[in-house]
Short mmCIF file of N, CA and C in Angstrom, two decimals:
data_model
loop_
_atom_site.label_atom_id
_atom_site.label_comp_id
_atom_site.label_asym_id
_atom_site.label_seq_id
_atom_site.Cartn_x
_atom_site.Cartn_y
_atom_site.Cartn_z
N MET P 1 0.84 -1.18 0.00
CA MET P 1 0.00 0.00 0.00
C MET P 1 0.89 1.25 0.00
N ARG P 2 0.58 2.17 -0.88
CA ARG P 2 1.38 3.38 -1.01
C ARG P 2 0.90 4.45 -0.04
N PHE P 3 1.82 5.27 0.40
CA PHE P 3 1.49 6.40 1.24
C PHE P 3 0.93 7.50 0.35
N GLN P 4 -0.18 8.11 0.75
CA GLN P 4 -0.80 9.15 -0.05
C GLN P 4 -0.97 10.42 0.77
N ILE P 5 -1.20 11.51 0.06
CA ILE P 5 -1.37 12.80 0.72
C ILE P 5 -2.52 12.75 1.72
N SER P 6 -3.57 11.98 1.44
CA SER P 6 -4.69 11.89 2.37
C SER P 6 -4.24 11.32 3.72
N ASP P 7 -3.26 10.42 3.70
CA ASP P 7 -2.71 9.88 4.95
C ASP P 7 -2.03 10.99 5.76
N LEU P 8 -1.30 11.84 5.06
CA LEU P 8 -0.61 12.94 5.72
C LEU P 8 -1.61 13.97 6.24
N ILE P 9 -2.66 14.22 5.49
CA ILE P 9 -3.69 15.17 5.93
C ILE P 9 -4.30 14.70 7.24
N GLU P 10 -4.60 13.41 7.33
CA GLU P 10 -5.21 12.87 8.54
C GLU P 10 -4.27 12.99 9.74
N ARG P 11 -2.97 12.92 9.51
CA ARG P 11 -2.00 12.99 10.61
C ARG P 11 -1.43 14.38 10.84
N SER P 12 -1.79 15.35 9.99
CA SER P 12 -1.15 16.67 10.04
C SER P 12 -1.30 17.36 11.39
N GLN P 13 -2.46 17.26 12.01
CA GLN P 13 -2.65 17.91 13.31
C GLN P 13 -1.75 17.27 14.36
N HIS P 14 -1.65 15.95 14.32
CA HIS P 14 -0.77 15.24 15.26
C HIS P 14 0.70 15.64 15.03
N ILE P 15 1.09 15.75 13.77
CA ILE P 15 2.46 16.13 13.44
C ILE P 15 2.77 17.52 14.00
N LEU P 16 1.81 18.42 13.89
CA LEU P 16 1.99 19.78 14.41
C LEU P 16 2.13 19.78 15.93
N GLU P 17 1.37 18.92 16.60
CA GLU P 17 1.34 18.91 18.06
C GLU P 17 2.53 18.21 18.69
N GLU P 18 3.19 17.33 17.96
CA GLU P 18 4.23 16.52 18.60
C GLU P 18 5.54 17.26 18.86
N GLY P 19 5.65 18.49 18.43
CA GLY P 19 6.79 19.30 18.85
C GLY P 19 7.97 19.36 17.91
N SER P 20 7.98 18.59 16.84
CA SER P 20 9.12 18.65 15.92
C SER P 20 9.17 19.97 15.17
N GLY P 21 8.07 20.70 15.23
CA GLY P 21 8.04 22.00 14.58
C GLY P 21 8.64 23.10 15.41
N ALA P 22 9.05 22.74 16.64
CA ALA P 22 9.64 23.75 17.52
C ALA P 22 10.99 24.17 16.96
N GLY P 23 11.23 25.43 17.01
CA GLY P 23 12.49 25.97 16.50
C GLY P 23 12.23 27.23 15.72
N ASP P 24 13.27 27.81 15.23
CA ASP P 24 13.17 29.05 14.46
C ASP P 24 12.43 28.78 13.15
N PRO P 25 11.40 29.59 12.85
CA PRO P 25 10.66 29.39 11.59
C PRO P 25 11.54 29.55 10.35
N ASN P 26 12.67 30.22 10.48
CA ASN P 26 13.57 30.41 9.34
C ASN P 26 14.61 29.31 9.20
N ASP P 27 14.59 28.31 10.09
CA ASP P 27 15.51 27.18 9.96
C ASP P 27 15.30 26.53 8.60
N LEU P 28 16.40 26.16 7.96
CA LEU P 28 16.33 25.45 6.68
C LEU P 28 16.58 23.98 6.94
N LEU P 29 15.59 23.17 6.64
CA LEU P 29 15.65 21.73 6.91
C LEU P 29 15.99 20.96 5.64
N PHE P 30 16.73 19.89 5.81
CA PHE P 30 17.01 18.97 4.72
C PHE P 30 15.80 18.07 4.49
N THR P 31 15.75 17.47 3.31
CA THR P 31 14.66 16.55 2.97
C THR P 31 14.56 15.42 3.98
N ASP P 32 15.70 14.86 4.40
CA ASP P 32 15.64 13.74 5.35
C ASP P 32 15.14 14.18 6.72
N GLU P 33 15.36 15.44 7.09
CA GLU P 33 14.84 15.94 8.36
C GLU P 33 13.32 16.07 8.32
N VAL P 34 12.79 16.56 7.20
CA VAL P 34 11.33 16.69 7.06
C VAL P 34 10.69 15.30 6.99
N SER P 35 11.33 14.38 6.28
CA SER P 35 10.76 13.03 6.18
C SER P 35 10.74 12.34 7.55
N ALA P 36 11.77 12.56 8.35
CA ALA P 36 11.78 11.99 9.70
C ALA P 36 10.70 12.64 10.56
N TRP P 37 10.52 13.94 10.43
CA TRP P 37 9.50 14.67 11.17
C TRP P 37 8.11 14.16 10.82
N PHE P 38 7.85 13.96 9.53
CA PHE P 38 6.54 13.49 9.06
C PHE P 38 6.38 11.97 9.17
N ARG P 39 7.51 11.27 9.39
CA ARG P 39 7.54 9.80 9.39
C ARG P 39 7.08 9.25 8.04
N ILE P 40 7.67 9.80 6.99
CA ILE P 40 7.42 9.35 5.62
C ILE P 40 8.77 9.18 4.93
N SER P 41 8.75 8.64 3.74
CA SER P 41 10.01 8.44 3.01
C SER P 41 10.47 9.74 2.35
N THR P 42 11.77 9.82 2.14
CA THR P 42 12.30 10.97 1.41
C THR P 42 11.80 10.95 -0.03
N ALA P 43 11.58 9.76 -0.56
CA ALA P 43 11.09 9.63 -1.94
C ALA P 43 9.73 10.30 -2.10
N TRP P 44 8.87 10.20 -1.08
CA TRP P 44 7.55 10.83 -1.16
C TRP P 44 7.71 12.34 -1.32
N LEU P 45 8.61 12.93 -0.56
CA LEU P 45 8.85 14.37 -0.67
C LEU P 45 9.47 14.73 -2.02
N GLU P 46 10.39 13.91 -2.48
CA GLU P 46 11.04 14.18 -3.77
C GLU P 46 10.04 14.12 -4.92
N VAL P 47 9.20 13.11 -4.92
CA VAL P 47 8.18 13.00 -5.96
C VAL P 47 7.18 14.15 -5.83
N GLY P 48 6.83 14.49 -4.61
CA GLY P 48 5.90 15.59 -4.37
C GLY P 48 6.39 16.92 -4.93
N ARG P 49 7.69 17.13 -4.88
CA ARG P 49 8.24 18.37 -5.44
C ARG P 49 8.00 18.44 -6.94
N HIS P 50 8.08 17.30 -7.61
CA HIS P 50 7.91 17.28 -9.06
C HIS P 50 6.45 17.24 -9.48
N ARG P 51 5.60 16.72 -8.63
CA ARG P 51 4.17 16.60 -8.97
C ARG P 51 3.30 17.65 -8.30
N ASP P 52 3.93 18.62 -7.67
CA ASP P 52 3.23 19.77 -7.08
C ASP P 52 2.36 19.43 -5.88
N TYR P 53 2.79 18.54 -5.04
CA TYR P 53 2.16 18.35 -3.75
C TYR P 53 3.28 18.28 -2.72
N GLY P 54 2.93 18.43 -1.49
CA GLY P 54 3.95 18.45 -0.45
C GLY P 54 4.26 19.87 -0.03
N PRO P 55 5.06 19.99 1.01
CA PRO P 55 5.36 21.31 1.55
C PRO P 55 6.20 22.15 0.59
N PRO P 56 6.08 23.48 0.70
CA PRO P 56 6.90 24.34 -0.15
C PRO P 56 8.38 24.21 0.19
N PHE P 57 9.21 24.41 -0.82
CA PHE P 57 10.65 24.27 -0.62
C PHE P 57 11.36 25.40 -1.36
N VAL P 58 12.61 25.56 -1.05
CA VAL P 58 13.46 26.53 -1.75
C VAL P 58 14.71 25.80 -2.22
N LYS P 59 15.30 26.33 -3.27
CA LYS P 59 16.57 25.79 -3.75
C LYS P 59 17.64 26.84 -3.49
N ILE P 60 18.66 26.42 -2.80
CA ILE P 60 19.78 27.28 -2.51
C ILE P 60 21.03 26.64 -3.10
N LYS P 61 21.60 27.28 -4.09
CA LYS P 61 22.76 26.74 -4.82
C LYS P 61 22.46 25.33 -5.32
N GLY P 62 21.23 25.13 -5.82
CA GLY P 62 20.83 23.85 -6.39
C GLY P 62 20.44 22.79 -5.37
N MET P 63 20.47 23.13 -4.08
CA MET P 63 20.13 22.16 -3.05
C MET P 63 18.76 22.49 -2.46
N VAL P 64 17.94 21.48 -2.28
CA VAL P 64 16.59 21.66 -1.77
C VAL P 64 16.61 21.80 -0.26
N ARG P 65 15.86 22.80 0.22
CA ARG P 65 15.69 23.01 1.65
C ARG P 65 14.23 23.38 1.92
N TYR P 66 13.79 23.09 3.11
CA TYR P 66 12.43 23.42 3.54
C TYR P 66 12.52 24.39 4.71
N ARG P 67 11.89 25.55 4.61
CA ARG P 67 11.84 26.47 5.75
C ARG P 67 10.84 25.92 6.75
N ARG P 68 11.27 25.81 8.00
CA ARG P 68 10.42 25.24 9.04
C ARG P 68 9.06 25.96 9.10
N GLY P 69 9.06 27.28 9.06
CA GLY P 69 7.82 28.06 9.12
C GLY P 69 6.89 27.77 7.96
N ASP P 70 7.46 27.60 6.74
CA ASP P 70 6.64 27.27 5.57
C ASP P 70 6.02 25.89 5.71
N VAL P 71 6.79 24.95 6.25
CA VAL P 71 6.28 23.58 6.44
C VAL P 71 5.15 23.58 7.47
N ILE P 72 5.31 24.32 8.55
CA ILE P 72 4.27 24.40 9.58
C ILE P 72 3.01 25.05 9.01
N ASP P 73 3.18 26.13 8.24
CA ASP P 73 2.02 26.78 7.61
C ASP P 73 1.31 25.82 6.66
N TRP P 74 2.08 25.05 5.89
CA TRP P 74 1.50 24.09 4.96
C TRP P 74 0.72 23.00 5.71
N LEU P 75 1.28 22.51 6.81
CA LEU P 75 0.58 21.50 7.60
C LEU P 75 -0.73 22.06 8.15
N ARG P 76 -0.70 23.29 8.64
CA ARG P 76 -1.93 23.91 9.14
C ARG P 76 -2.96 24.04 8.03
N GLN P 77 -2.50 24.42 6.86
CA GLN P 77 -3.40 24.60 5.72
C GLN P 77 -4.07 23.28 5.33
N ILE P 78 -3.30 22.20 5.23
CA ILE P 78 -3.91 20.94 4.80
C ILE P 78 -4.77 20.32 5.90
N SER P 79 -4.46 20.65 7.18
CA SER P 79 -5.25 20.06 8.26
C SER P 79 -6.64 20.68 8.36
N THR P 80 -6.81 21.88 7.80
CA THR P 80 -8.12 22.54 7.86
C THR P 80 -8.84 22.53 6.52
N LYS P 81 -8.18 22.03 5.49
CA LYS P 81 -8.77 22.01 4.15
C LYS P 81 -9.90 21.00 4.10
N PRO P 82 -11.10 21.40 3.62
CA PRO P 82 -12.17 20.41 3.50
C PRO P 82 -11.81 19.35 2.46
N ARG P 83 -12.09 18.13 2.79
CA ARG P 83 -11.75 17.03 1.90
C ARG P 83 -12.91 16.72 0.96
N THR P 84 -12.59 16.56 -0.29
CA THR P 84 -13.61 16.20 -1.26
C THR P 84 -13.70 14.69 -1.31
N PRO P 85 -14.93 14.18 -1.30
CA PRO P 85 -15.06 12.72 -1.35
C PRO P 85 -14.59 12.17 -2.69
N VAL P 86 -14.00 11.02 -2.64
CA VAL P 86 -13.53 10.36 -3.86
C VAL P 86 -14.69 9.57 -4.45
N PRO P 87 -15.01 9.80 -5.73
CA PRO P 87 -16.13 9.07 -6.33
C PRO P 87 -15.84 7.57 -6.42
N ILE P 88 -16.88 6.79 -6.24
CA ILE P 88 -16.75 5.33 -6.32
C ILE P 88 -16.86 4.94 -7.79
N PRO P 89 -15.90 4.18 -8.31
CA PRO P 89 -15.96 3.78 -9.72
C PRO P 89 -17.23 2.98 -10.04
N ALA P 90 -17.72 3.16 -11.25
CA ALA P 90 -18.96 2.51 -11.69
C ALA P 90 -18.87 0.98 -11.56
N ALA P 91 -17.71 0.41 -11.85
CA ALA P 91 -17.55 -1.04 -11.76
C ALA P 91 -17.76 -1.53 -10.33
N VAL P 92 -17.28 -0.77 -9.36
CA VAL P 92 -17.46 -1.14 -7.96
C VAL P 92 -18.93 -1.05 -7.58
N LEU P 93 -19.61 -0.02 -8.04
CA LEU P 93 -21.05 0.12 -7.75
C LEU P 93 -21.84 -1.03 -8.35
N ARG P 94 -21.50 -1.42 -9.59
CA ARG P 94 -22.21 -2.55 -10.23
C ARG P 94 -21.99 -3.84 -9.44
N GLU P 95 -20.75 -4.05 -8.99
CA GLU P 95 -20.45 -5.26 -8.20
C GLU P 95 -21.22 -5.27 -6.90
N ARG P 96 -21.36 -4.14 -6.25
CA ARG P 96 -22.14 -4.05 -5.01
C ARG P 96 -23.60 -4.38 -5.26
N GLU P 97 -24.12 -3.89 -6.38
CA GLU P 97 -25.52 -4.19 -6.73
C GLU P 97 -25.72 -5.69 -6.96
N LYS P 98 -24.77 -6.32 -7.64
CA LYS P 98 -24.85 -7.76 -7.88
C LYS P 98 -24.88 -8.52 -6.55
N ARG P 99 -24.04 -8.13 -5.62
CA ARG P 99 -23.99 -8.79 -4.31
C ARG P 99 -25.30 -8.62 -3.56
N LYS P 100 -25.90 -7.45 -3.65
CA LYS P 100 -27.17 -7.20 -2.96
C LYS P 100 -28.25 -8.09 -3.53
N ARG P 101 -28.28 -8.25 -4.86
CA ARG P 101 -29.30 -9.09 -5.51
C ARG P 101 -29.14 -10.56 -5.12
N ARG P 102 -27.90 -11.01 -4.97
CA ARG P 102 -27.64 -12.40 -4.59
C ARG P 102 -28.07 -12.70 -3.17
N ALA P 103 -27.98 -11.71 -2.30
CA ALA P 103 -28.26 -11.92 -0.88
C ALA P 103 -29.73 -12.05 -0.59
#
């Protein structure tokens, strides 16, 4: 099972409360520091940078860094964002109907 942004959204409030966000908001964090803080893989953050999800980052001399304050703001934003329900595929709905008829 792959880790998805919805998993992080559900845990975002807990991540904010656990104290890893303590420190100067201008601290520049490495990718591995943010992944340890979020308890996710560095690959998830790396892919997120290319696919436009995940916390905001800056590049300094070609190296990726995350400002602690930006990461905290992003976590707050996703923790309060209303979630849109994911539509159930038609094939799944048809299968459910078949099961109901059999019962």
